[in-house]
Amino acid sequence: MELKRVVVTGLGAITPLGKTVEETWTNMVNGVSGAAPITRFDASKFKTQFACEVKDYDPNEYFDRKEVRKLDMFTQFAMIAADEAIKDSGLDLETLDMDEIGVIWGAGIGGLQTFHDEVAGYIKGEETPRFNPFFIPKMIADIAPGHISMKYGFRGPNFGTVSACASSTNAIGDAFNYIRLGKANVFVTGGSEATIYPSGIGGFNAMQALSTRNDDPSTASRPFDKNRDGFVMGEGGASIILEEYEHAVKRGATIYCEIVGTGMTADAHHLTAPHPEGLGAKRVMANALKDGNIDPTEVDYVNVHGTSTPRGDIAETLAIKEVFGDHSYKLNISSTKSMTGHLLGAAGALESIACIKAIKHGVVPPTINHFEDDPEIDNALNFTFDKAQERSVKVAVSNTFGFGGHNASVVFKAL
């Protein structure tokens, strides 16, 4: 069968760098760090006492009091991002077929805060167990797409994807495939996460995954730097409207770019560590390019997973050199996690937006906080250190890799 073309027609985000896509993008291009001491709880007893929080977030600005009680923060972020993306797309919901609009949303963990609070309350409580009736529907990771569909009346395919830090890239890939197979005309897709909470910080601290640079949070996320010591926790939500090309043209939509390919692989190697030679990362990029009929020499920009972990950054660099060969040195590479922190299940969606905006504006956002070259990394590669760089971006690739060995890549192309 002939596969349908799929384009991007709307963007939305609430992140540590801003409460809209434009605010986030402006700060990203300007190299602003979203890291600061944690304000959501007293983190003084933890090894890591900072994170990339959404600044000055008040749910009452977006939801009424009754809604707030029913929504974990990760779902709140999902609904805020989706609302901006739907508005940005110009979709006329009064005239479109709701059966042809779906929602696929990624979250690596889901309602961690709700789970933490309910269990803590049970332990402190009386002999008779008492749980909030909203406990389960607030906690489950698939509830965010459910709420989005109920708010707008979308009756197309609806589910959540869970693959750790690759979750929202998998969501985008699934939405892309459903549209090109003719299963729906439009998808609201993306991801959200809200794990800056005692159990989230404590759990990742126990794994020694987080930076402990408490004396200087704004420089703690240091992808590819010799002295990187782990990632910085982030939070937020990012949403992308994917639409069948002819459907978008017919309604006169503004099209950002086309999505042309995705790849999904497994490392089959280790619970949390990447394959040391980047074999899973190599295969996932190669598969995504093949799926999109893109030659490696056509790629201008790779937004890397680049978490600022010692082994992960090395493995991904090796994979890029294997896939792109000599063209590796002509690419722009950057890790926007150096600014946003790691949004876990929402990372792929936010970093896809960075790729889409790079195509639209001809600007590659930087990798900030580079102080010293790592001799184990080929520093002849262009990591876009410290400052954004202007260049024509026709094809961009976004990589995300998750605990459990989940790898996902997506390819965007200018029309």
mmCIF file of C-alpha atoms in Angstrom:
data_model
loop_
_atom_site.group_PDB
_atom_site.id
_atom_site.type_symbol
_atom_site.label_atom_id
_atom_site.label_comp_id
_atom_site.label_asym_id
_atom_site.label_seq_id
_atom_site.Cartn_x
_atom_site.Cartn_y
_atom_site.Cartn_z
ATOM 1 C CA MET A 1 0.000 0.000 0.000
ATOM 2 C CA GLU A 2 1.084 3.589 -0.521
ATOM 3 C CA LEU A 3 1.971 5.264 2.769
ATOM 4 C CA LYS A 4 0.532 8.695 3.457
ATOM 5 C CA ARG A 5 2.758 11.684 4.187
ATOM 6 C CA VAL A 6 2.724 13.159 7.688
ATOM 7 C CA VAL A 7 3.449 16.766 8.667
ATOM 8 C CA VAL A 8 3.762 18.826 11.837
ATOM 9 C CA THR A 9 1.097 21.529 12.206
ATOM 10 C CA GLY A 10 1.165 22.505 15.891
ATOM 11 C CA LEU A 11 3.516 22.793 18.867
ATOM 12 C CA GLY A 12 3.012 23.248 22.598
ATOM 13 C CA ALA A 13 5.242 23.137 25.670
ATOM 14 C CA ILE A 14 5.636 23.950 29.341
ATOM 15 C CA THR A 15 9.240 23.473 30.431
ATOM 16 C CA PRO A 16 11.975 24.616 32.814
ATOM 17 C CA LEU A 17 12.833 27.279 30.221
ATOM 18 C CA GLY A 18 9.341 28.686 29.731
ATOM 19 C CA LYS A 19 5.600 28.145 29.860
ATOM 20 C CA THR A 20 5.160 28.308 26.077
ATOM 21 C CA VAL A 21 7.027 27.046 23.039
ATOM 22 C CA GLU A 22 8.286 30.499 22.101
ATOM 23 C CA GLU A 23 9.569 31.317 25.586
ATOM 24 C CA THR A 24 11.251 27.920 25.772
ATOM 25 C CA TRP A 25 12.827 28.287 22.326
ATOM 26 C CA THR A 26 14.089 31.813 22.979
ATOM 27 C CA ASN A 27 15.813 30.742 26.201
ATOM 28 C CA MET A 28 17.151 27.606 24.541
ATOM 29 C CA VAL A 29 18.740 29.555 21.689
ATOM 30 C CA ASN A 30 20.191 32.011 24.213
ATOM 31 C CA GLY A 31 21.805 29.220 26.223
ATOM 32 C CA VAL A 32 19.824 29.750 29.425
ATOM 33 C CA SER A 33 20.074 27.076 32.117
ATOM 34 C CA GLY A 34 16.851 25.965 33.804
ATOM 35 C CA ALA A 35 18.662 24.446 36.798
ATOM 36 C CA ALA A 36 18.272 25.886 40.304
ATOM 37 C CA PRO A 37 17.825 24.715 43.906
ATOM 38 C CA ILE A 38 14.681 22.620 44.380
ATOM 39 C CA THR A 39 11.720 24.619 45.700
ATOM 40 C CA ARG A 40 9.016 21.933 45.654
ATOM 41 C CA PHE A 41 10.226 20.190 48.823
ATOM 42 C CA ASP A 42 13.054 20.376 51.351
ATOM 43 C CA ALA A 43 15.906 18.649 49.538
ATOM 44 C CA SER A 44 18.599 19.488 52.096
ATOM 45 C CA LYS A 45 19.075 15.841 53.111
ATOM 46 C CA PHE A 46 19.494 14.575 49.560
ATOM 47 C CA LYS A 47 22.744 14.135 47.650
ATOM 48 C CA THR A 48 21.236 16.247 44.855
ATOM 49 C CA GLN A 49 19.476 19.426 45.957
ATOM 50 C CA PHE A 50 18.718 21.047 42.596
ATOM 51 C CA ALA A 51 16.733 20.349 39.448
ATOM 52 C CA CYS A 52 15.170 21.984 36.400
ATOM 53 C CA GLU A 53 11.700 22.851 37.684
ATOM 54 C CA VAL A 54 8.958 24.635 35.761
ATOM 55 C CA LYS A 55 9.380 28.088 37.282
ATOM 56 C CA ASP A 56 6.586 29.663 39.371
ATOM 57 C CA TYR A 57 4.122 26.984 38.386
ATOM 58 C CA ASP A 58 0.615 27.436 39.815
ATOM 59 C CA PRO A 59 -1.942 24.870 38.615
ATOM 60 C CA ASN A 60 -4.780 27.221 39.565
ATOM 61 C CA GLU A 61 -3.772 29.432 36.632
ATOM 62 C CA TYR A 62 -4.805 26.613 34.288
ATOM 63 C CA PHE A 63 -7.411 24.505 36.103
ATOM 64 C CA ASP A 64 -10.204 25.057 38.590
ATOM 65 C CA ARG A 65 -9.804 23.743 42.124
ATOM 66 C CA LYS A 66 -11.837 20.584 41.532
ATOM 67 C CA GLU A 67 -9.796 19.702 38.444
ATOM 68 C CA VAL A 68 -6.503 20.146 40.294
ATOM 69 C CA ARG A 69 -7.613 17.514 42.836
ATOM 70 C CA LYS A 70 -8.128 14.995 40.011
ATOM 71 C CA LEU A 71 -4.935 15.608 38.059
ATOM 72 C CA ASP A 72 -1.384 14.618 38.933
ATOM 73 C CA MET A 73 1.132 17.224 37.852
ATOM 74 C CA PHE A 74 2.327 15.129 34.914
ATOM 75 C CA THR A 75 -1.230 15.169 33.537
ATOM 76 C CA GLN A 76 -1.519 18.899 34.178
ATOM 77 C CA PHE A 77 1.636 19.473 32.123
ATOM 78 C CA ALA A 78 0.247 17.218 29.374
ATOM 79 C CA MET A 79 -3.014 19.132 29.119
ATOM 80 C CA ILE A 80 -1.300 22.536 29.137
ATOM 81 C CA ALA A 81 1.115 21.531 26.355
ATOM 82 C CA ALA A 82 -1.616 19.858 24.306
ATOM 83 C CA ASP A 83 -3.857 22.908 24.589
ATOM 84 C CA GLU A 84 -1.154 25.196 23.208
ATOM 85 C CA ALA A 85 -0.388 22.770 20.367
ATOM 86 C CA ILE A 86 -4.059 22.433 19.377
ATOM 87 C CA LYS A 87 -4.479 26.207 19.337
ATOM 88 C CA ASP A 88 -1.239 26.618 17.379
ATOM 89 C CA SER A 89 -2.437 24.100 14.772
ATOM 90 C CA GLY A 90 -5.591 26.070 13.989
ATOM 91 C CA LEU A 91 -7.682 22.881 14.032
ATOM 92 C CA ASP A 92 -11.380 23.752 13.790
ATOM 93 C CA LEU A 93 -12.827 21.223 16.193
ATOM 94 C CA GLU A 94 -16.365 22.246 15.274
ATOM 95 C CA THR A 95 -16.014 20.917 11.732
ATOM 96 C CA LEU A 96 -13.529 18.036 11.947
ATOM 97 C CA ASP A 97 -14.402 14.352 12.388
ATOM 98 C CA MET A 98 -13.550 13.550 16.020
ATOM 99 C CA ASP A 99 -13.312 9.843 15.122
ATOM 100 C CA GLU A 100 -10.261 10.701 13.009
ATOM 101 C CA ILE A 101 -8.313 12.511 15.749
ATOM 102 C CA GLY A 102 -6.311 10.459 18.241
ATOM 103 C CA VAL A 103 -4.000 11.000 21.196
ATOM 104 C CA ILE A 104 -0.821 9.029 21.879
ATOM 105 C CA TRP A 105 1.166 10.290 24.852
ATOM 106 C CA GLY A 106 4.415 9.229 26.514
ATOM 107 C CA ALA A 107 5.344 9.152 30.201
ATOM 108 C CA GLY A 108 8.172 7.131 31.652
ATOM 109 C CA ILE A 109 6.835 7.080 35.193
ATOM 110 C CA GLY A 110 3.464 8.838 35.368
ATOM 111 C CA GLY A 111 1.878 9.957 38.624
ATOM 112 C CA LEU A 112 4.832 9.552 40.957
ATOM 113 C CA GLN A 113 3.790 12.382 43.259
ATOM 114 C CA THR A 114 0.306 10.936 43.662
ATOM 115 C CA PHE A 115 1.698 7.486 44.411
ATOM 116 C CA HIS A 116 4.187 8.888 46.929
ATOM 117 C CA ASP A 117 1.596 10.960 48.778
ATOM 118 C CA GLU A 118 -1.047 8.232 48.933
ATOM 119 C CA VAL A 119 1.338 5.571 50.199
ATOM 120 C CA ALA A 120 2.853 7.994 52.723
ATOM 121 C CA GLY A 121 -0.644 8.847 53.933
ATOM 122 C CA TYR A 122 -1.526 5.175 54.291
ATOM 123 C CA ILE A 123 1.584 4.444 56.342
ATOM 124 C CA LYS A 124 0.865 7.375 58.663
ATOM 125 C CA GLY A 125 -2.866 6.667 58.783
ATOM 126 C CA GLU A 126 -5.247 4.798 61.007
ATOM 127 C CA GLU A 127 -5.839 1.057 61.183
ATOM 128 C CA THR A 128 -8.496 1.237 58.463
ATOM 129 C CA PRO A 129 -6.889 1.846 55.042
ATOM 130 C CA ARG A 130 -7.948 5.158 53.534
ATOM 131 C CA PHE A 131 -7.149 6.072 49.967
ATOM 132 C CA ASN A 132 -8.299 8.920 47.775
ATOM 133 C CA PRO A 133 -10.808 7.694 45.163
ATOM 134 C CA PHE A 134 -8.737 9.535 42.547
ATOM 135 C CA PHE A 135 -5.556 7.676 43.534
ATOM 136 C CA ILE A 136 -5.500 5.168 40.664
ATOM 137 C CA PRO A 137 -6.849 7.419 37.874
ATOM 138 C CA LYS A 138 -4.352 10.119 38.893
ATOM 139 C CA MET A 139 -1.385 7.757 38.981
ATOM 140 C CA ILE A 140 -1.613 5.562 35.888
ATOM 141 C CA ALA A 141 0.678 6.624 33.056
ATOM 142 C CA ASP A 142 -2.008 6.330 30.367
ATOM 143 C CA ILE A 143 -4.392 8.786 32.022
ATOM 144 C CA ALA A 144 -2.894 11.875 30.331
ATOM 145 C CA PRO A 145 -4.073 10.959 26.799
ATOM 146 C CA GLY A 146 -7.397 9.956 28.325
ATOM 147 C CA HIS A 147 -7.893 13.405 29.830
ATOM 148 C CA ILE A 148 -6.852 15.138 26.598
ATOM 149 C CA SER A 149 -9.351 13.093 24.592
ATOM 150 C CA MET A 150 -12.160 13.731 27.089
ATOM 151 C CA LYS A 151 -11.544 17.477 27.134
ATOM 152 C CA TYR A 152 -11.752 17.855 23.351
ATOM 153 C CA GLY A 153 -13.875 14.865 22.343
ATOM 154 C CA PHE A 154 -11.181 13.086 20.307
ATOM 155 C CA ARG A 155 -12.409 9.553 19.609
ATOM 156 C CA GLY A 156 -9.528 8.171 17.550
ATOM 157 C CA PRO A 157 -6.818 5.785 18.824
ATOM 158 C CA ASN A 158 -5.887 6.673 22.386
ATOM 159 C CA PHE A 159 -3.143 5.204 24.553
ATOM 160 C CA GLY A 160 0.075 5.864 26.439
ATOM 161 C CA THR A 161 3.604 4.719 25.616
ATOM 162 C CA VAL A 162 6.038 3.755 28.379
ATOM 163 C CA SER A 163 9.684 3.187 27.456
ATOM 164 C CA ALA A 164 11.509 5.240 30.086
ATOM 165 C CA CYS A 165 13.288 8.200 28.496
ATOM 166 C CA ALA A 166 12.274 7.099 24.995
ATOM 167 C CA SER A 167 8.546 7.224 25.844
ATOM 168 C CA SER A 168 7.495 10.364 23.980
ATOM 169 C CA THR A 169 9.645 9.565 20.950
ATOM 170 C CA ASN A 170 7.858 6.223 20.803
ATOM 171 C CA ALA A 171 4.555 8.113 21.080
ATOM 172 C CA ILE A 172 5.514 10.329 18.134
ATOM 173 C CA GLY A 173 6.613 7.276 16.138
ATOM 174 C CA ASP A 174 3.358 5.439 16.806
ATOM 175 C CA ALA A 175 1.270 8.482 15.851
ATOM 176 C CA PHE A 176 3.318 8.883 12.664
ATOM 177 C CA ASN A 177 2.757 5.246 11.715
ATOM 178 C CA TYR A 178 -0.987 5.318 12.445
ATOM 179 C CA ILE A 179 -1.427 8.325 10.159
ATOM 180 C CA ARG A 180 0.651 7.021 7.278
ATOM 181 C CA LEU A 181 -1.258 3.726 7.469
ATOM 182 C CA GLY A 182 -4.541 5.640 7.203
ATOM 183 C CA LYS A 183 -5.796 4.861 10.721
ATOM 184 C CA ALA A 184 -6.462 8.546 11.567
ATOM 185 C CA ASN A 185 -5.970 12.017 10.087
ATOM 186 C CA VAL A 186 -4.624 13.880 13.125
ATOM 187 C CA PHE A 187 -2.818 12.987 16.336
ATOM 188 C CA VAL A 188 -2.061 14.976 19.440
ATOM 189 C CA THR A 189 1.180 13.407 20.603
ATOM 190 C CA GLY A 190 4.079 14.168 22.944
ATOM 191 C CA GLY A 191 4.944 13.476 26.554
ATOM 192 C CA SER A 192 5.041 14.818 30.085
ATOM 193 C CA GLU A 193 6.732 14.044 33.381
ATOM 194 C CA ALA A 194 6.755 15.386 36.949
ATOM 195 C CA THR A 195 9.197 13.508 39.165
ATOM 196 C CA ILE A 196 10.945 16.291 41.081
ATOM 197 C CA TYR A 197 9.778 14.850 44.364
ATOM 198 C CA PRO A 198 11.522 13.051 47.258
ATOM 199 C CA SER A 199 11.019 9.578 45.803
ATOM 200 C CA GLY A 200 12.131 10.717 42.343
ATOM 201 C CA ILE A 201 15.276 12.506 43.458
ATOM 202 C CA GLY A 202 16.049 9.872 46.084
ATOM 203 C CA GLY A 203 15.576 6.993 43.669
ATOM 204 C CA PHE A 204 17.822 8.429 40.974
ATOM 205 C CA ASN A 205 20.371 9.428 43.638
ATOM 206 C CA ALA A 206 20.478 5.817 44.796
ATOM 207 C CA MET A 207 21.398 4.822 41.234
ATOM 208 C CA GLN A 208 24.132 7.497 41.180
ATOM 209 C CA ALA A 209 22.527 8.840 38.010
ATOM 210 C CA LEU A 210 22.148 12.498 39.035
ATOM 211 C CA SER A 211 24.726 15.245 39.170
ATOM 212 C CA THR A 212 25.580 16.296 42.733
ATOM 213 C CA ARG A 213 27.068 19.653 41.798
ATOM 214 C CA ASN A 214 25.032 21.477 44.469
ATOM 215 C CA ASP A 215 27.446 24.393 44.607
ATOM 216 C CA ASP A 216 26.698 25.422 41.000
ATOM 217 C CA PRO A 217 23.417 23.978 39.642
ATOM 218 C CA SER A 218 23.361 26.084 36.466
ATOM 219 C CA THR A 219 26.537 24.392 35.191
ATOM 220 C CA ALA A 220 25.734 20.900 36.471
ATOM 221 C CA SER A 221 24.423 19.464 33.197
ATOM 222 C CA ARG A 222 27.629 19.124 31.165
ATOM 223 C CA PRO A 223 27.134 16.827 28.180
ATOM 224 C CA PHE A 224 30.430 15.704 26.617
ATOM 225 C CA ASP A 225 32.491 17.613 29.190
ATOM 226 C CA LYS A 226 35.328 15.729 30.880
ATOM 227 C CA ASN A 227 33.956 16.461 34.356
ATOM 228 C CA ARG A 228 30.292 15.543 33.784
ATOM 229 C CA ASP A 229 28.892 13.657 36.755
ATOM 230 C CA GLY A 230 25.307 12.751 35.849
ATOM 231 C CA PHE A 231 22.093 14.260 34.554
ATOM 232 C CA VAL A 232 19.906 16.986 36.036
ATOM 233 C CA MET A 233 16.258 16.129 36.633
ATOM 234 C CA GLY A 234 13.778 18.142 34.599
ATOM 235 C CA GLU A 235 9.988 18.274 34.335
ATOM 236 C CA GLY A 236 7.280 19.559 32.025
ATOM 237 C CA GLY A 237 5.349 18.617 28.936
ATOM 238 C CA ALA A 238 5.704 18.977 25.165
ATOM 239 C CA SER A 239 3.137 18.339 22.458
ATOM 240 C CA ILE A 240 3.211 18.025 18.670
ATOM 241 C CA ILE A 241 0.253 17.913 16.295
ATOM 242 C CA LEU A 242 0.882 15.390 13.517
ATOM 243 C CA GLU A 243 -1.416 15.503 10.526
ATOM 244 C CA GLU A 244 -1.878 13.700 7.228
ATOM 245 C CA TYR A 245 -0.387 15.956 4.550
ATOM 246 C CA GLU A 246 -3.411 16.255 2.249
ATOM 247 C CA HIS A 247 -5.702 16.828 5.233
ATOM 248 C CA ALA A 248 -3.456 19.685 6.398
ATOM 249 C CA VAL A 249 -3.239 21.254 2.932
ATOM 250 C CA LYS A 250 -6.991 21.039 2.401
ATOM 251 C CA ARG A 251 -7.742 23.031 5.532
ATOM 252 C CA GLY A 252 -4.980 25.557 4.849
ATOM 253 C CA ALA A 253 -2.844 24.637 7.849
ATOM 254 C CA THR A 254 0.527 26.208 8.536
ATOM 255 C CA ILE A 255 3.028 23.369 8.176
ATOM 256 C CA TYR A 256 6.274 23.422 10.164
ATOM 257 C CA CYS A 257 7.926 20.455 8.465
ATOM 258 C CA GLU A 258 7.437 16.819 7.538
ATOM 259 C CA ILE A 259 8.150 13.787 9.706
ATOM 260 C CA VAL A 260 9.638 11.143 7.437
ATOM 261 C CA GLY A 261 11.054 8.289 9.513
ATOM 262 C CA THR A 262 11.373 6.627 12.886
ATOM 263 C CA GLY A 263 13.512 3.897 14.374
ATOM 264 C CA MET A 264 13.130 1.719 17.468
ATOM 265 C CA THR A 265 15.655 -0.784 18.825
ATOM 266 C CA ALA A 266 16.793 -2.447 22.052
ATOM 267 C CA ASP A 267 20.309 -2.632 23.452
ATOM 268 C CA ALA A 268 19.592 -6.029 25.067
ATOM 269 C CA HIS A 269 22.612 -5.261 27.233
ATOM 270 C CA HIS A 270 22.091 -3.773 30.723
ATOM 271 C CA LEU A 271 19.404 -2.521 33.075
ATOM 272 C CA THR A 272 20.549 1.114 33.007
ATOM 273 C CA ALA A 273 23.838 1.410 31.091
ATOM 274 C CA PRO A 274 24.021 1.807 27.299
ATOM 275 C CA HIS A 275 25.889 -0.660 25.154
ATOM 276 C CA PRO A 276 29.510 0.550 25.478
ATOM 277 C CA GLU A 277 29.974 0.638 21.702
ATOM 278 C CA GLY A 278 26.611 2.307 21.107
ATOM 279 C CA LEU A 279 25.290 -0.589 19.016
ATOM 280 C CA GLY A 280 21.613 0.017 19.840
ATOM 281 C CA ALA A 281 22.015 3.747 19.225
ATOM 282 C CA LYS A 282 23.760 3.059 15.923
ATOM 283 C CA ARG A 283 20.996 0.744 14.706
ATOM 284 C CA VAL A 284 18.160 3.032 15.762
ATOM 285 C CA MET A 285 19.555 6.023 13.853
ATOM 286 C CA ALA A 286 20.309 3.897 10.807
ATOM 287 C CA ASN A 287 16.800 2.424 10.898
ATOM 288 C CA ALA A 288 15.169 5.849 11.198
ATOM 289 C CA LEU A 289 17.130 7.192 8.228
ATOM 290 C CA LYS A 290 16.307 4.118 6.149
ATOM 291 C CA ASP A 291 12.625 4.428 7.076
ATOM 292 C CA GLY A 292 12.644 8.026 5.869
ATOM 293 C CA ASN A 293 14.671 7.286 2.729
ATOM 294 C CA ILE A 294 17.262 9.769 3.971
ATOM 295 C CA ASP A 295 20.931 9.406 3.119
ATOM 296 C CA PRO A 296 23.174 10.138 6.137
ATOM 297 C CA THR A 297 24.844 12.954 4.168
ATOM 298 C CA GLU A 298 21.500 14.800 4.023
ATOM 299 C CA VAL A 299 21.322 15.264 7.795
ATOM 300 C CA ASP A 300 22.245 18.706 9.116
ATOM 301 C CA TYR A 301 21.518 18.422 12.841
ATOM 302 C CA VAL A 302 21.312 15.692 15.470
ATOM 303 C CA ASN A 303 19.709 16.549 18.802
ATOM 304 C CA VAL A 304 21.409 13.882 20.861
ATOM 305 C CA HIS A 305 20.189 12.067 23.949
ATOM 306 C CA GLY A 306 23.282 13.599 25.589
ATOM 307 C CA THR A 307 22.319 13.276 29.241
ATOM 308 C CA SER A 308 25.687 14.246 30.760
ATOM 309 C CA THR A 309 26.383 10.748 32.092
ATOM 310 C CA PRO A 310 29.937 9.427 31.787
ATOM 311 C CA ARG A 311 29.239 6.330 29.680
ATOM 312 C CA GLY A 312 26.144 7.449 27.784
ATOM 313 C CA ASP A 313 27.753 10.424 26.071
ATOM 314 C CA ILE A 314 30.690 8.334 24.870
ATOM 315 C CA ALA A 315 28.475 5.554 23.482
ATOM 316 C CA GLU A 316 26.253 7.958 21.567
ATOM 317 C CA THR A 317 29.245 9.730 20.041
ATOM 318 C CA LEU A 318 30.643 6.408 18.815
ATOM 319 C CA ALA A 319 27.265 5.560 17.303
ATOM 320 C CA ILE A 320 27.060 8.877 15.431
ATOM 321 C CA LYS A 321 30.497 8.343 13.907
ATOM 322 C CA GLU A 322 29.525 4.832 12.810
ATOM 323 C CA VAL A 323 26.275 5.953 11.165
ATOM 324 C CA PHE A 324 27.445 9.180 9.537
ATOM 325 C CA GLY A 325 31.096 8.426 8.820
ATOM 326 C CA ASP A 326 32.995 11.425 7.451
ATOM 327 C CA HIS A 327 29.755 13.415 7.398
ATOM 328 C CA SER A 328 29.824 13.321 11.232
ATOM 329 C CA TYR A 329 32.213 16.261 11.114
ATOM 330 C CA LYS A 330 29.850 18.335 8.959
ATOM 331 C CA LEU A 331 26.854 17.892 11.271
ATOM 332 C CA ASN A 332 25.757 20.121 14.072
ATOM 333 C CA ILE A 333 25.264 18.088 17.235
ATOM 334 C CA SER A 334 23.780 19.477 20.421
ATOM 335 C CA SER A 335 22.292 18.376 23.724
ATOM 336 C CA THR A 336 19.524 20.723 24.813
ATOM 337 C CA LYS A 337 19.396 18.762 28.089
ATOM 338 C CA SER A 338 22.330 20.958 29.093
ATOM 339 C CA MET A 339 19.672 23.673 29.509
ATOM 340 C CA THR A 340 16.352 21.920 30.135
ATOM 341 C CA GLY A 341 17.626 19.071 32.251
ATOM 342 C CA HIS A 342 16.339 15.585 31.527
ATOM 343 C CA LEU A 343 12.540 15.487 31.204
ATOM 344 C CA LEU A 344 12.592 11.665 31.217
ATOM 345 C CA GLY A 345 9.469 10.499 29.351
ATOM 346 C CA ALA A 346 8.883 13.994 27.964
ATOM 347 C CA ALA A 347 12.442 14.473 26.703
ATOM 348 C CA GLY A 348 11.868 13.158 23.200
ATOM 349 C CA ALA A 349 8.899 15.426 22.522
ATOM 350 C CA LEU A 350 10.684 18.548 23.738
ATOM 351 C CA GLU A 351 13.827 17.715 21.803
ATOM 352 C CA SER A 352 11.747 17.014 18.695
ATOM 353 C CA ILE A 353 10.371 20.540 19.047
ATOM 354 C CA ALA A 354 13.978 21.785 19.177
ATOM 355 C CA CYS A 355 14.612 19.995 15.857
ATOM 356 C CA ILE A 356 11.418 21.376 14.307
ATOM 357 C CA LYS A 357 12.257 24.925 15.373
ATOM 358 C CA ALA A 358 15.830 24.521 14.107
ATOM 359 C CA ILE A 359 14.415 23.638 10.685
ATOM 360 C CA LYS A 360 11.981 26.550 10.770
ATOM 361 C CA HIS A 361 14.425 29.222 11.949
ATOM 362 C CA GLY A 362 17.782 27.993 10.641
ATOM 363 C CA VAL A 363 19.315 28.030 14.113
ATOM 364 C CA VAL A 364 20.869 25.123 16.042
ATOM 365 C CA PRO A 365 20.547 25.521 19.832
ATOM 366 C CA PRO A 366 23.752 25.050 21.817
ATOM 367 C CA THR A 367 25.221 22.566 24.230
ATOM 368 C CA ILE A 368 26.085 24.798 27.182
ATOM 369 C CA ASN A 369 28.464 24.183 30.086
ATOM 370 C CA HIS A 370 31.476 22.948 28.171
ATOM 371 C CA PHE A 371 34.634 23.605 30.150
ATOM 372 C CA GLU A 372 37.106 20.833 29.367
ATOM 373 C CA ASP A 373 37.414 18.362 26.480
ATOM 374 C CA ASP A 374 37.017 14.681 27.287
ATOM 375 C CA PRO A 375 39.903 12.720 25.717
ATOM 376 C CA GLU A 376 37.545 9.733 25.250
ATOM 377 C CA ILE A 377 35.296 11.808 22.967
ATOM 378 C CA ASP A 378 36.204 13.007 19.466
ATOM 379 C CA ASN A 379 36.158 16.761 20.004
ATOM 380 C CA ALA A 380 36.617 17.414 16.301
ATOM 381 C CA LEU A 381 32.852 16.871 16.094
ATOM 382 C CA ASN A 382 30.736 20.020 16.167
ATOM 383 C CA PHE A 383 28.842 19.793 19.461
ATOM 384 C CA THR A 384 27.628 23.402 19.089
ATOM 385 C CA PHE A 385 29.307 24.246 22.369
ATOM 386 C CA ASP A 386 28.269 27.343 24.309
ATOM 387 C CA LYS A 387 26.523 29.347 21.563
ATOM 388 C CA ALA A 388 23.739 28.699 19.062
ATOM 389 C CA GLN A 389 24.840 28.489 15.437
ATOM 390 C CA GLU A 390 23.002 29.692 12.361
ATOM 391 C CA ARG A 391 22.797 27.201 9.508
ATOM 392 C CA SER A 392 20.238 25.921 7.057
ATOM 393 C CA VAL A 393 18.674 22.821 8.587
ATOM 394 C CA LYS A 394 16.824 20.677 6.036
ATOM 395 C CA VAL A 395 16.934 17.384 7.939
ATOM 396 C CA ALA A 396 17.167 16.886 11.710
ATOM 397 C CA VAL A 397 17.296 13.756 13.867
ATOM 398 C CA SER A 398 16.235 13.467 17.510
ATOM 399 C CA ASN A 399 17.605 10.613 19.655
ATOM 400 C CA THR A 400 16.263 9.252 22.939
ATOM 401 C CA PHE A 401 17.514 6.245 24.888
ATOM 402 C CA GLY A 402 15.895 4.836 28.034
ATOM 403 C CA PHE A 403 16.653 2.567 30.968
ATOM 404 C CA GLY A 404 15.959 -1.004 29.916
ATOM 405 C CA GLY A 405 17.830 -0.453 26.659
ATOM 406 C CA HIS A 406 14.976 1.273 24.799
ATOM 407 C CA ASN A 407 16.162 3.365 21.838
ATOM 408 C CA ALA A 408 14.055 5.601 19.597
ATOM 409 C CA SER A 409 14.924 8.118 16.883
ATOM 410 C CA VAL A 410 12.766 10.340 14.709
ATOM 411 C CA VAL A 411 13.624 12.243 11.508
ATOM 412 C CA PHE A 412 12.150 15.606 10.524
ATOM 413 C CA LYS A 413 12.555 17.188 7.087
ATOM 414 C CA ALA A 414 11.824 20.627 5.648
ATOM 415 C CA LEU A 415 9.088 20.670 3.005
#
